[in-house]
Amino acid sequence: MSEEQKRDQSGSPEADMQKPKAEGEASAPMSGEPAAVDGAEVTKTGGAGEPPGGYASADAPKPKEPKASAAASEPVEPQTAKGEPGDAPAAEKAVPSDAEKEAKAKAAAEARAARANARAAKKEEAGTEAPKEPSPNQPQLDRIVAILKGFGEDLVQEAYINEKGGHIPYLIIKGDEWPAVAEQLKTHPELKLNYLRNVSGIDMETHLEVAYHLISLETKREYCVKIKTDREAPSIPSVTSVWPTANWNEREIYDLFGIDFPGHPDLRRIMMADDWVGHPLRKDYEPLDPEV
């Protein structure tokens, strides 16, 4: 090889790469490799197949979560009061004894008597006040009383005007004579009370009553007739034969108040069961089952 060819090879890049590097001399960066900049820190991120943040972050220990105490994780059993052996069930304890029932009935009777006395005293006080102006239906009441007295002086036990109920004339009739009086009220040419609009039972604590609300479809006049009866053996003659509307009404009163209606064509319970004990609308009603 000539000297000229040796000089050309010594100046080529391949020759420079073959030259040994001096100690401490920095090598030049290769093409495409990023150059390091002073003061900048490069953090390697996870490459293909590496976890996010690299293997360094994956190997770092994770903080331990605090474990729940064993006492908190275990279910708490509800504490129930255990009765002593031989204790009676609560349902049996709730049933009152005969002495308690008797005391309760006595207290109820005393309370009814006290309320009845209070009402009587109130009526006496009202009687001492100045007389009120007569009701516009007072002549109508006087006329029906006069008509009924023609069939018997003692048929009408009491007569008054219900001012709070639209000034309707009220009559209290003897129970024994009620069917005959009912027939006269319906057929009398001046009264003609041919429509029975309502029948209702009433517990007055000292006695029971049945109110018959009557109206004339011709004269448009309205009356109310009441029949009183005893609490111990309540009984009022049926007027179903006079006003057929009374049929189911009297059955309902018999069912809920226990009032008997002799002469009724089919007197039996209409709402409660046939074997039901007691009459629910009476104020002294005591259900056998306290939960009903």
Coordinates of C-alpha atoms in Angstrom, one line a residue:
M1 CA 0.0 0.0 0.0
S2 CA 1.3 3.4 -0.9
E3 CA 1.9 6.1 1.5
E4 CA -0.9 8.2 0.0
Q5 CA -3.4 5.4 0.5
K6 CA -2.4 5.1 4.2
R7 CA -2.9 8.8 4.7
D8 CA -6.5 8.6 3.2
Q9 CA -7.4 5.7 5.5
S10 CA -6.1 7.4 8.6
G11 CA -8.5 10.4 8.1
S12 CA -11.6 8.3 7.5
P13 CA -14.4 7.8 10.1
E14 CA -13.6 4.1 10.4
A15 CA -10.1 4.9 11.4
D16 CA -11.3 7.3 14.1
M17 CA -13.5 4.7 15.6
Q18 CA -10.5 2.3 15.8
K19 CA -8.3 4.7 17.6
P20 CA -8.1 4.1 21.3
K21 CA -9.8 6.8 23.4
A22 CA -7.9 8.8 25.9
E23 CA -8.7 8.4 29.6
G24 CA -11.4 10.8 30.6
E25 CA -12.4 11.7 27.1
A26 CA -16.2 11.7 26.5
S27 CA -17.5 9.7 23.7
A28 CA -19.6 11.4 21.1
P29 CA -23.3 10.4 21.1
M30 CA -24.4 8.0 18.5
S31 CA -26.9 9.1 15.9
G32 CA -30.5 9.1 17.2
E33 CA -29.5 8.7 20.9
P34 CA -30.8 11.5 23.1
A35 CA -28.1 13.7 24.5
A36 CA -27.8 14.2 28.2
V37 CA -28.4 17.8 29.5
D38 CA -26.9 19.0 32.7
G39 CA -29.5 19.6 35.4
A40 CA -32.2 17.4 33.8
E41 CA -33.2 14.1 35.3
V42 CA -34.7 11.5 33.0
T43 CA -37.2 9.0 34.6
K44 CA -37.6 5.8 32.8
T45 CA -41.2 4.8 32.3
G46 CA -42.4 1.3 31.8
G47 CA -41.8 -0.1 28.4
A48 CA -43.5 -2.9 26.6
G49 CA -44.2 -5.7 29.1
E50 CA -43.2 -3.6 32.1
P51 CA -45.6 -2.3 34.8
P52 CA -46.5 1.4 34.8
G53 CA -43.6 3.3 36.4
G54 CA -41.1 0.5 35.7
Y55 CA -40.1 -2.4 37.8
A56 CA -38.8 -0.1 40.5
S57 CA -42.3 1.1 41.4
A58 CA -43.7 -2.4 41.1
D59 CA -41.1 -3.7 43.6
A60 CA -41.8 -0.8 46.1
P61 CA -43.6 -2.1 49.2
K62 CA -47.3 -1.1 49.4
P63 CA -48.8 0.4 52.6
K64 CA -50.6 -2.1 54.7
E65 CA -54.3 -1.5 55.4
P66 CA -55.4 -1.7 59.0
K67 CA -57.2 -4.9 59.8
A68 CA -60.7 -4.7 61.4
S69 CA -60.8 -5.9 64.9
A70 CA -62.2 -9.4 65.3
A71 CA -64.8 -8.1 67.7
A72 CA -66.3 -5.7 65.1
S73 CA -66.4 -8.4 62.4
E74 CA -68.3 -10.9 64.6
P75 CA -72.1 -10.6 64.5
V76 CA -73.7 -9.4 67.7
E77 CA -76.5 -11.6 68.9
P78 CA -79.6 -9.7 70.2
Q79 CA -80.1 -10.2 73.9
T80 CA -83.6 -11.4 74.7
A81 CA -85.2 -11.4 78.1
K82 CA -85.6 -15.0 79.1
G83 CA -88.4 -15.7 81.4
E84 CA -88.3 -18.1 84.3
P85 CA -89.6 -21.6 83.6
G86 CA -93.3 -21.8 84.3
D87 CA -94.0 -18.1 83.5
A88 CA -97.4 -17.6 81.8
P89 CA -97.4 -16.3 78.2
A90 CA -98.0 -12.6 77.7
A91 CA -101.3 -13.2 76.0
E92 CA -102.6 -15.1 79.1
K93 CA -101.4 -12.3 81.4
A94 CA -103.3 -9.7 79.3
V95 CA -106.6 -11.4 79.9
P96 CA -108.3 -9.7 82.9
S97 CA -109.6 -11.7 85.8
D98 CA -113.3 -11.9 86.9
A99 CA -112.6 -9.4 89.7
E100 CA -111.1 -6.9 87.3
K101 CA -114.0 -7.3 84.9
E102 CA -116.5 -6.7 87.7
A103 CA -114.6 -3.6 88.9
K104 CA -114.4 -2.2 85.4
A105 CA -118.2 -2.8 84.9
K106 CA -118.9 -1.1 88.2
A107 CA -116.8 1.9 87.3
A108 CA -118.5 2.2 83.9
A109 CA -121.9 2.1 85.5
E110 CA -120.9 4.8 88.0
A111 CA -119.5 7.0 85.2
R112 CA -122.8 6.6 83.2
A113 CA -124.8 7.6 86.2
A114 CA -122.6 10.6 86.8
R115 CA -122.9 11.8 83.2
A116 CA -126.7 11.3 83.3
N117 CA -126.9 13.4 86.5
A118 CA -124.8 16.1 84.9
R119 CA -127.1 16.2 81.9
A120 CA -130.2 16.5 84.2
A121 CA -128.6 19.3 86.1
K122 CA -127.8 21.1 82.9
K123 CA -131.4 20.8 81.8
E124 CA -132.6 22.3 85.1
E125 CA -130.2 25.2 84.7
A126 CA -131.4 25.8 81.2
G127 CA -135.0 25.9 82.5
T128 CA -134.2 28.8 84.8
E129 CA -133.1 31.0 81.9
A130 CA -135.3 33.4 80.1
P131 CA -137.9 31.7 77.8
K132 CA -136.8 31.5 74.1
E133 CA -138.9 32.4 71.2
P134 CA -141.0 29.5 69.9
S135 CA -139.8 27.4 67.1
P136 CA -141.3 28.0 63.6
N137 CA -142.3 24.3 63.7
Q138 CA -144.0 24.5 67.1
P139 CA -147.5 24.5 65.6
Q140 CA -146.6 21.4 63.6
L141 CA -145.5 19.6 66.8
D142 CA -148.6 20.7 68.7
R143 CA -150.8 19.4 65.9
I144 CA -149.3 15.9 65.8
V145 CA -149.4 15.6 69.6
A146 CA -153.1 16.5 69.5
I147 CA -153.8 13.9 66.8
L148 CA -152.1 11.1 68.7
K149 CA -153.7 12.0 72.0
G150 CA -157.0 11.3 70.3
F151 CA -156.0 7.6 70.2
G152 CA -154.7 7.6 73.8
E153 CA -153.7 10.2 76.3
D154 CA -150.6 8.5 77.4
L155 CA -149.2 7.6 74.0
V156 CA -146.9 10.6 73.8
Q157 CA -144.4 10.5 76.7
E158 CA -142.4 13.6 75.6
A159 CA -142.5 16.1 72.7
Y160 CA -140.0 18.8 71.8
I161 CA -138.3 20.6 68.9
N162 CA -134.7 19.7 67.9
E163 CA -133.5 23.2 67.2
K164 CA -129.9 22.1 66.4
G165 CA -131.3 19.5 64.0
G166 CA -133.3 21.8 61.7
H167 CA -136.2 22.4 64.1
I168 CA -137.5 18.9 63.5
P169 CA -140.4 17.8 65.8
Y170 CA -139.4 14.9 68.1
L171 CA -141.8 12.6 69.8
I172 CA -141.2 9.9 72.4
I173 CA -143.8 7.1 72.2
K174 CA -144.6 4.2 74.5
G175 CA -143.0 1.0 73.2
D176 CA -146.0 -1.2 73.8
E177 CA -148.3 1.0 71.6
W178 CA -145.7 1.7 68.9
P179 CA -147.1 -0.6 66.0
A180 CA -150.6 0.9 66.4
V181 CA -149.2 4.5 66.5
A182 CA -147.0 3.8 63.4
E183 CA -150.0 2.7 61.5
Q184 CA -151.8 5.9 62.4
L185 CA -148.8 8.0 61.4
K186 CA -148.7 6.4 58.0
T187 CA -152.5 6.4 57.2
H188 CA -153.8 9.5 58.9
P189 CA -155.1 11.9 56.1
E190 CA -153.4 14.9 57.7
L191 CA -150.0 13.3 58.5
K192 CA -149.4 10.8 55.7
L193 CA -145.9 9.8 56.9
N194 CA -145.5 7.2 54.2
Y195 CA -141.7 7.2 54.0
L196 CA -139.3 5.8 56.6
R197 CA -136.0 7.4 55.7
N198 CA -133.8 6.2 58.5
V199 CA -133.7 4.1 61.7
S200 CA -130.9 4.3 64.2
G201 CA -130.0 2.9 67.6
I202 CA -128.7 5.0 70.4
D203 CA -127.0 4.0 73.7
M204 CA -127.9 6.6 76.3
E205 CA -125.9 4.8 79.0
T206 CA -128.9 4.6 81.3
H207 CA -131.2 3.1 78.6
L208 CA -131.3 2.4 74.9
E209 CA -133.3 4.2 72.2
V210 CA -134.4 3.7 68.6
A211 CA -135.1 6.7 66.5
Y212 CA -137.4 6.5 63.4
H213 CA -137.0 9.4 61.0
L214 CA -140.3 9.8 59.1
I215 CA -141.3 12.1 56.2
S216 CA -144.4 12.7 54.1
L217 CA -143.8 12.6 50.4
E218 CA -146.9 14.7 49.9
T219 CA -146.7 17.4 52.6
K220 CA -142.8 17.3 52.8
R221 CA -143.1 17.5 56.6
E222 CA -140.6 15.5 58.7
Y223 CA -140.8 14.0 62.2
C224 CA -138.7 11.9 64.4
V225 CA -140.2 9.3 66.7
K226 CA -138.1 7.7 69.5
I227 CA -138.8 4.6 71.5
K228 CA -137.0 3.9 74.8
T229 CA -136.2 0.5 76.1
D230 CA -134.4 -1.1 79.0
R231 CA -130.7 -2.0 78.8
E232 CA -130.9 -5.4 80.5
A233 CA -133.6 -6.8 78.2
P234 CA -134.1 -4.3 75.4
S235 CA -137.1 -5.0 73.2
I236 CA -139.2 -2.8 70.8
P237 CA -142.0 -4.1 68.6
S238 CA -141.1 -4.3 64.9
V239 CA -142.7 -2.0 62.4
T240 CA -141.6 -3.8 59.3
S241 CA -145.2 -4.6 58.4
V242 CA -145.9 -0.8 58.3
W243 CA -142.7 0.4 56.6
P244 CA -140.9 -2.4 54.8
T245 CA -137.7 -0.3 54.9
A246 CA -137.4 -1.1 58.6
N247 CA -136.4 -4.7 57.8
W248 CA -132.6 -4.4 57.4
N249 CA -132.4 -1.3 59.7
E250 CA -133.9 -3.3 62.6
R251 CA -131.6 -6.2 61.9
E252 CA -128.6 -3.9 62.0
I253 CA -129.7 -2.4 65.4
Y254 CA -130.3 -5.9 66.7
D255 CA -126.8 -7.0 65.6
L256 CA -124.9 -4.0 66.9
F257 CA -127.0 -2.9 70.0
G258 CA -128.7 -6.2 71.0
I259 CA -132.2 -4.7 70.8
D260 CA -134.9 -7.3 70.1
F261 CA -137.7 -6.6 67.6
P262 CA -140.6 -8.9 68.2
G263 CA -142.7 -9.4 65.0
H264 CA -139.7 -9.1 62.7
P265 CA -140.0 -11.6 59.8
D266 CA -136.2 -12.5 59.8
L267 CA -134.4 -11.1 62.8
R268 CA -130.8 -12.3 62.7
R269 CA -127.3 -10.8 62.6
I270 CA -126.5 -8.8 59.4
M271 CA -122.9 -7.7 59.9
M272 CA -121.2 -9.8 62.6
A273 CA -120.8 -13.5 62.6
D274 CA -123.7 -15.6 64.0
D275 CA -121.5 -16.8 66.9
W276 CA -120.2 -13.3 67.8
V277 CA -120.4 -12.6 71.5
G278 CA -121.7 -9.1 72.4
H279 CA -122.8 -6.1 70.5
P280 CA -120.0 -3.8 69.3
L281 CA -121.8 -0.4 69.4
R282 CA -122.9 -0.6 73.0
K283 CA -120.9 1.5 75.4
D284 CA -120.5 -1.4 77.8
Y285 CA -119.2 -3.8 75.1
E286 CA -116.2 -5.9 76.2
P287 CA -114.5 -7.9 73.4
L288 CA -113.4 -11.4 74.3
D289 CA -110.1 -10.9 72.3
P290 CA -108.5 -7.5 73.3
E291 CA -106.6 -7.5 70.0
V292 CA -109.8 -7.4 67.9

